[in-house]
Amino acid sequence: MIRVLICDDHLIVRQGIKQVLAEAEDVSVVGEAANGPDAIQQARAGGVDVVLLDIAMPQRDGLDILKALKSEFPKLPVLMLSTYPDRQYAVRSLKLGAAGYLNKSADSEQMIDAVRSVTRGRLFITPSVAELLAGAVGAGGRPLDDDKPLHERLSHREHQVFQLLAAGRSVGEIAEQLVLSPNTVSTYRARVLEKIGVRNDVELALFAVRMAQLG
């Protein structure tokens, strides 16, 4: 029996995933977590064969949780789930040690297949993600991270802060929306400005407009 821990902050999503996995006789959901610390605590308790982890999580985003899990449990397969376009986070997740990446729009058969695959030690990727991986490596296996557009070098949380700053939100408003302290948001803001190469929020907003125009 494959023992699954589901980590997603939305109860209705966790229930939906449980219903999907219930279709497989060899899969059992043994735990649910609504946040990263809870997921790590349950992983420490043992009895988990694979973690299904949502990327968009409160407090600590899914990529941060992934790094923590792989640091403490390097052999525990983590299957990332997301509603974001594959190109935004798939390659980044796999580089951080995810055993697979699956969009939440996937059908039940594909999700069950993904759980089985990563539990057997195989990497699960869809054809679209495979294309992204191929594009992420240049001739001779050279990573192409340095060739990526500036805004695509941001972490998940940095990208969230970037979008909200570009929309004219204040540090306080962003902190309230993302359930973070203002100091933490200010730290993310400083990282965003540095990575994009702008000096203030006005230049950041202009940069966002240019990216939108480029599609």
Short mmCIF file of C-alpha atoms in Angstrom, two decimals:
data_model
loop_
_atom_site.label_atom_id
_atom_site.label_comp_id
_atom_site.label_asym_id
_atom_site.label_seq_id
_atom_site.Cartn_x
_atom_site.Cartn_y
_atom_site.Cartn_z
CA MET A 1 0.00 0.00 0.00
CA ILE A 2 1.34 3.41 -1.01
CA ARG A 3 0.92 5.81 1.93
CA VAL A 4 0.28 9.41 0.86
CA LEU A 5 0.52 12.69 2.75
CA ILE A 6 -1.43 15.55 1.12
CA CYS A 7 -0.25 19.09 1.82
CA ASP A 8 -2.62 21.80 0.58
CA ASP A 9 -4.08 24.74 2.46
CA HIS A 10 -7.57 24.27 0.95
CA LEU A 11 -9.73 21.61 2.57
CA ILE A 12 -11.88 21.17 -0.52
CA VAL A 13 -8.77 20.47 -2.61
CA ARG A 14 -7.51 17.89 -0.13
CA GLN A 15 -10.91 16.20 -0.16
CA GLY A 16 -10.91 16.16 -3.96
CA ILE A 17 -7.46 14.58 -4.10
CA LYS A 18 -8.51 11.98 -1.54
CA GLN A 19 -11.50 11.05 -3.68
CA VAL A 20 -9.27 10.67 -6.72
CA LEU A 21 -6.73 8.49 -4.91
CA ALA A 22 -9.50 6.39 -3.38
CA GLU A 23 -10.04 4.95 -6.87
CA ALA A 24 -6.70 3.11 -6.54
CA GLU A 25 -6.70 0.00 -4.36
CA ASP A 26 -2.95 0.30 -3.73
CA VAL A 27 -3.01 3.92 -2.53
CA SER A 28 -4.04 5.20 0.90
CA VAL A 29 -4.09 8.78 2.22
CA VAL A 30 -2.56 8.55 5.70
CA GLY A 31 -2.24 12.25 6.46
CA GLU A 32 -3.31 15.78 5.56
CA ALA A 33 -1.53 19.06 6.23
CA ALA A 34 -2.74 22.60 5.67
CA ASN A 35 0.70 24.20 5.97
CA GLY A 36 4.40 23.45 5.69
CA PRO A 37 5.33 22.97 9.36
CA ASP A 38 2.48 20.48 9.78
CA ALA A 39 3.62 18.55 6.70
CA ILE A 40 7.20 18.37 7.97
CA GLN A 41 6.01 17.26 11.41
CA GLN A 42 3.90 14.47 9.90
CA ALA A 43 6.80 13.38 7.70
CA ARG A 44 8.97 13.14 10.81
CA ALA A 45 6.39 10.86 12.40
CA GLY A 46 7.06 8.37 9.60
CA GLY A 47 4.70 6.05 7.77
CA VAL A 48 4.65 8.19 4.61
CA ASP A 49 5.77 6.93 1.19
CA VAL A 50 5.08 10.04 -0.89
CA VAL A 51 4.10 13.68 -0.30
CA LEU A 52 1.69 15.55 -2.58
CA LEU A 53 2.62 19.19 -2.09
CA ASP A 54 0.87 22.30 -3.40
CA ILE A 55 3.14 25.10 -4.59
CA ALA A 56 0.91 27.96 -3.42
CA MET A 57 0.98 27.66 0.36
CA PRO A 58 0.57 30.31 3.09
CA GLN A 59 3.46 31.40 5.31
CA ARG A 60 6.08 29.19 3.62
CA ASP A 61 5.50 28.57 -0.07
CA GLY A 62 5.62 25.08 -1.51
CA LEU A 63 9.14 25.45 -2.91
CA ASP A 64 10.48 26.36 0.53
CA ILE A 65 8.67 23.37 2.03
CA LEU A 66 10.07 21.16 -0.73
CA LYS A 67 13.63 22.26 0.10
CA ALA A 68 13.04 21.57 3.80
CA LEU A 69 11.59 18.12 3.14
CA LYS A 70 14.39 17.11 0.76
CA SER A 71 17.00 18.36 3.20
CA GLU A 72 15.61 16.27 6.05
CA PHE A 73 14.21 13.36 4.03
CA PRO A 74 16.26 13.12 0.82
CA LYS A 75 14.75 9.75 -0.16
CA LEU A 76 11.12 10.78 0.39
CA PRO A 77 9.53 11.47 -3.03
CA VAL A 78 7.63 14.76 -3.27
CA LEU A 79 5.14 15.28 -6.08
CA MET A 80 4.43 18.96 -6.64
CA LEU A 81 0.89 20.05 -7.50
CA SER A 82 0.07 23.41 -9.03
CA THR A 83 -2.57 25.48 -10.78
CA TYR A 84 0.13 27.66 -12.35
CA PRO A 85 1.32 27.21 -15.95
CA ASP A 86 4.00 24.50 -16.16
CA ARG A 87 6.63 26.89 -17.49
CA GLN A 88 6.48 28.99 -14.34
CA TYR A 89 7.48 26.43 -11.71
CA ALA A 90 7.99 22.93 -13.18
CA VAL A 91 11.72 23.14 -13.92
CA ARG A 92 12.38 25.02 -10.70
CA SER A 93 10.58 22.34 -8.66
CA LEU A 94 12.50 19.50 -10.29
CA LYS A 95 15.82 21.27 -9.76
CA LEU A 96 15.00 21.51 -6.05
CA GLY A 97 14.49 17.76 -5.84
CA ALA A 98 10.82 17.18 -6.61
CA ALA A 99 10.12 13.67 -7.93
CA GLY A 100 7.48 15.03 -10.26
CA TYR A 101 5.31 17.99 -11.20
CA LEU A 102 1.62 17.75 -11.98
CA ASN A 103 -0.98 20.38 -12.76
CA LYS A 104 -4.15 20.11 -10.68
CA SER A 105 -6.15 19.98 -13.89
CA ALA A 106 -4.76 16.48 -14.53
CA ASP A 107 -7.28 13.63 -14.69
CA SER A 108 -7.55 11.04 -11.92
CA GLU A 109 -5.73 8.34 -13.88
CA GLN A 110 -2.72 10.60 -14.44
CA MET A 111 -2.56 11.59 -10.77
CA ILE A 112 -2.66 7.97 -9.63
CA ASP A 113 -0.02 7.07 -12.20
CA ALA A 114 2.16 9.92 -10.93
CA VAL A 115 1.90 8.70 -7.33
CA ARG A 116 2.83 5.17 -8.34
CA SER A 117 5.73 6.33 -10.51
CA VAL A 118 7.46 8.52 -7.93
CA THR A 119 6.99 5.90 -5.22
CA ARG A 120 8.89 3.43 -7.42
CA GLY A 121 11.77 5.85 -7.69
CA ARG A 122 10.95 7.17 -11.13
CA LEU A 123 10.68 10.80 -12.16
CA PHE A 124 7.17 11.72 -13.27
CA ILE A 125 6.91 14.45 -15.88
CA THR A 126 4.29 15.22 -18.49
CA PRO A 127 5.26 15.78 -22.15
CA SER A 128 4.92 19.55 -21.72
CA VAL A 129 7.26 19.54 -18.72
CA ALA A 130 9.71 17.33 -20.64
CA GLU A 131 9.89 20.03 -23.31
CA LEU A 132 10.60 22.64 -20.64
CA LEU A 133 13.39 20.51 -19.22
CA ALA A 134 14.92 20.11 -22.64
CA GLY A 135 14.77 23.86 -23.14
CA ALA A 136 16.35 24.48 -19.73
CA VAL A 137 19.59 22.80 -20.78
CA GLY A 138 21.79 24.03 -23.58
CA ALA A 139 24.50 22.37 -25.58
CA GLY A 140 26.72 20.14 -23.48
CA GLY A 141 24.23 20.22 -20.61
CA ARG A 142 24.80 23.90 -19.84
CA PRO A 143 21.99 25.32 -17.68
CA LEU A 144 20.24 28.23 -19.30
CA ASP A 145 19.11 29.95 -16.08
CA ASP A 146 21.22 33.00 -16.86
CA ASP A 147 19.37 33.40 -20.17
CA LYS A 148 15.95 33.50 -18.53
CA PRO A 149 13.96 36.76 -18.46
CA LEU A 150 14.70 38.67 -15.27
CA HIS A 151 11.23 38.23 -13.76
CA GLU A 152 11.40 34.44 -14.26
CA ARG A 153 14.41 34.22 -11.96
CA LEU A 154 12.24 35.15 -8.99
CA SER A 155 11.19 32.56 -6.43
CA HIS A 156 7.50 31.80 -6.03
CA ARG A 157 7.11 34.18 -3.07
CA GLU A 158 9.22 36.87 -4.74
CA HIS A 159 7.03 36.60 -7.82
CA GLN A 160 3.92 37.06 -5.67
CA VAL A 161 5.39 40.18 -4.08
CA PHE A 162 6.51 41.43 -7.51
CA GLN A 163 2.98 41.14 -8.91
CA LEU A 164 1.40 42.88 -5.92
CA LEU A 165 3.96 45.69 -5.91
CA ALA A 166 3.41 46.17 -9.64
CA ALA A 167 -0.32 46.41 -8.92
CA GLY A 168 0.36 49.30 -6.56
CA ARG A 169 -0.09 47.48 -3.25
CA SER A 170 1.76 48.77 -0.21
CA VAL A 171 4.07 46.64 1.92
CA GLY A 172 1.40 46.55 4.64
CA GLU A 173 -1.31 45.43 2.22
CA ILE A 174 0.92 42.72 0.78
CA ALA A 175 1.82 41.52 4.28
CA GLU A 176 -1.85 41.20 5.15
CA GLN A 177 -2.75 39.40 1.92
CA LEU A 178 0.15 36.91 2.06
CA VAL A 179 -0.03 36.48 5.85
CA LEU A 180 3.54 37.71 6.32
CA SER A 181 5.14 40.34 8.53
CA PRO A 182 5.86 43.74 6.96
CA ASN A 183 9.59 43.18 7.61
CA THR A 184 9.48 39.92 5.66
CA VAL A 185 7.68 41.60 2.76
CA SER A 186 10.27 44.38 2.79
CA THR A 187 13.00 41.75 2.52
CA TYR A 188 11.27 40.13 -0.45
CA ARG A 189 10.79 43.56 -2.02
CA ALA A 190 14.52 44.29 -1.74
CA ARG A 191 15.34 40.95 -3.39
CA VAL A 192 12.88 41.61 -6.21
CA LEU A 193 14.31 45.06 -6.92
CA GLU A 194 17.85 43.66 -6.92
CA LYS A 195 17.08 40.68 -9.19
CA ILE A 196 15.12 42.75 -11.70
CA GLY A 197 17.60 45.60 -11.58
CA VAL A 198 15.29 48.50 -10.71
CA ARG A 199 15.59 51.10 -7.97
CA ASN A 200 12.04 51.66 -6.75
CA ASP A 201 8.39 50.63 -7.10
CA VAL A 202 7.75 53.04 -9.96
CA GLU A 203 10.49 51.49 -12.08
CA LEU A 204 9.24 48.04 -11.06
CA ALA A 205 5.72 48.89 -12.25
CA LEU A 206 7.10 50.16 -15.57
CA PHE A 207 9.09 46.93 -15.93
CA ALA A 208 5.90 44.91 -15.31
CA VAL A 209 4.06 46.89 -18.00
CA ARG A 210 6.85 46.17 -20.51
CA MET A 211 6.72 42.45 -19.71
CA ALA A 212 2.95 42.44 -20.16
CA GLN A 213 3.30 44.14 -23.56
CA LEU A 214 5.83 41.48 -24.63
CA GLY A 215 3.25 38.81 -23.73
#
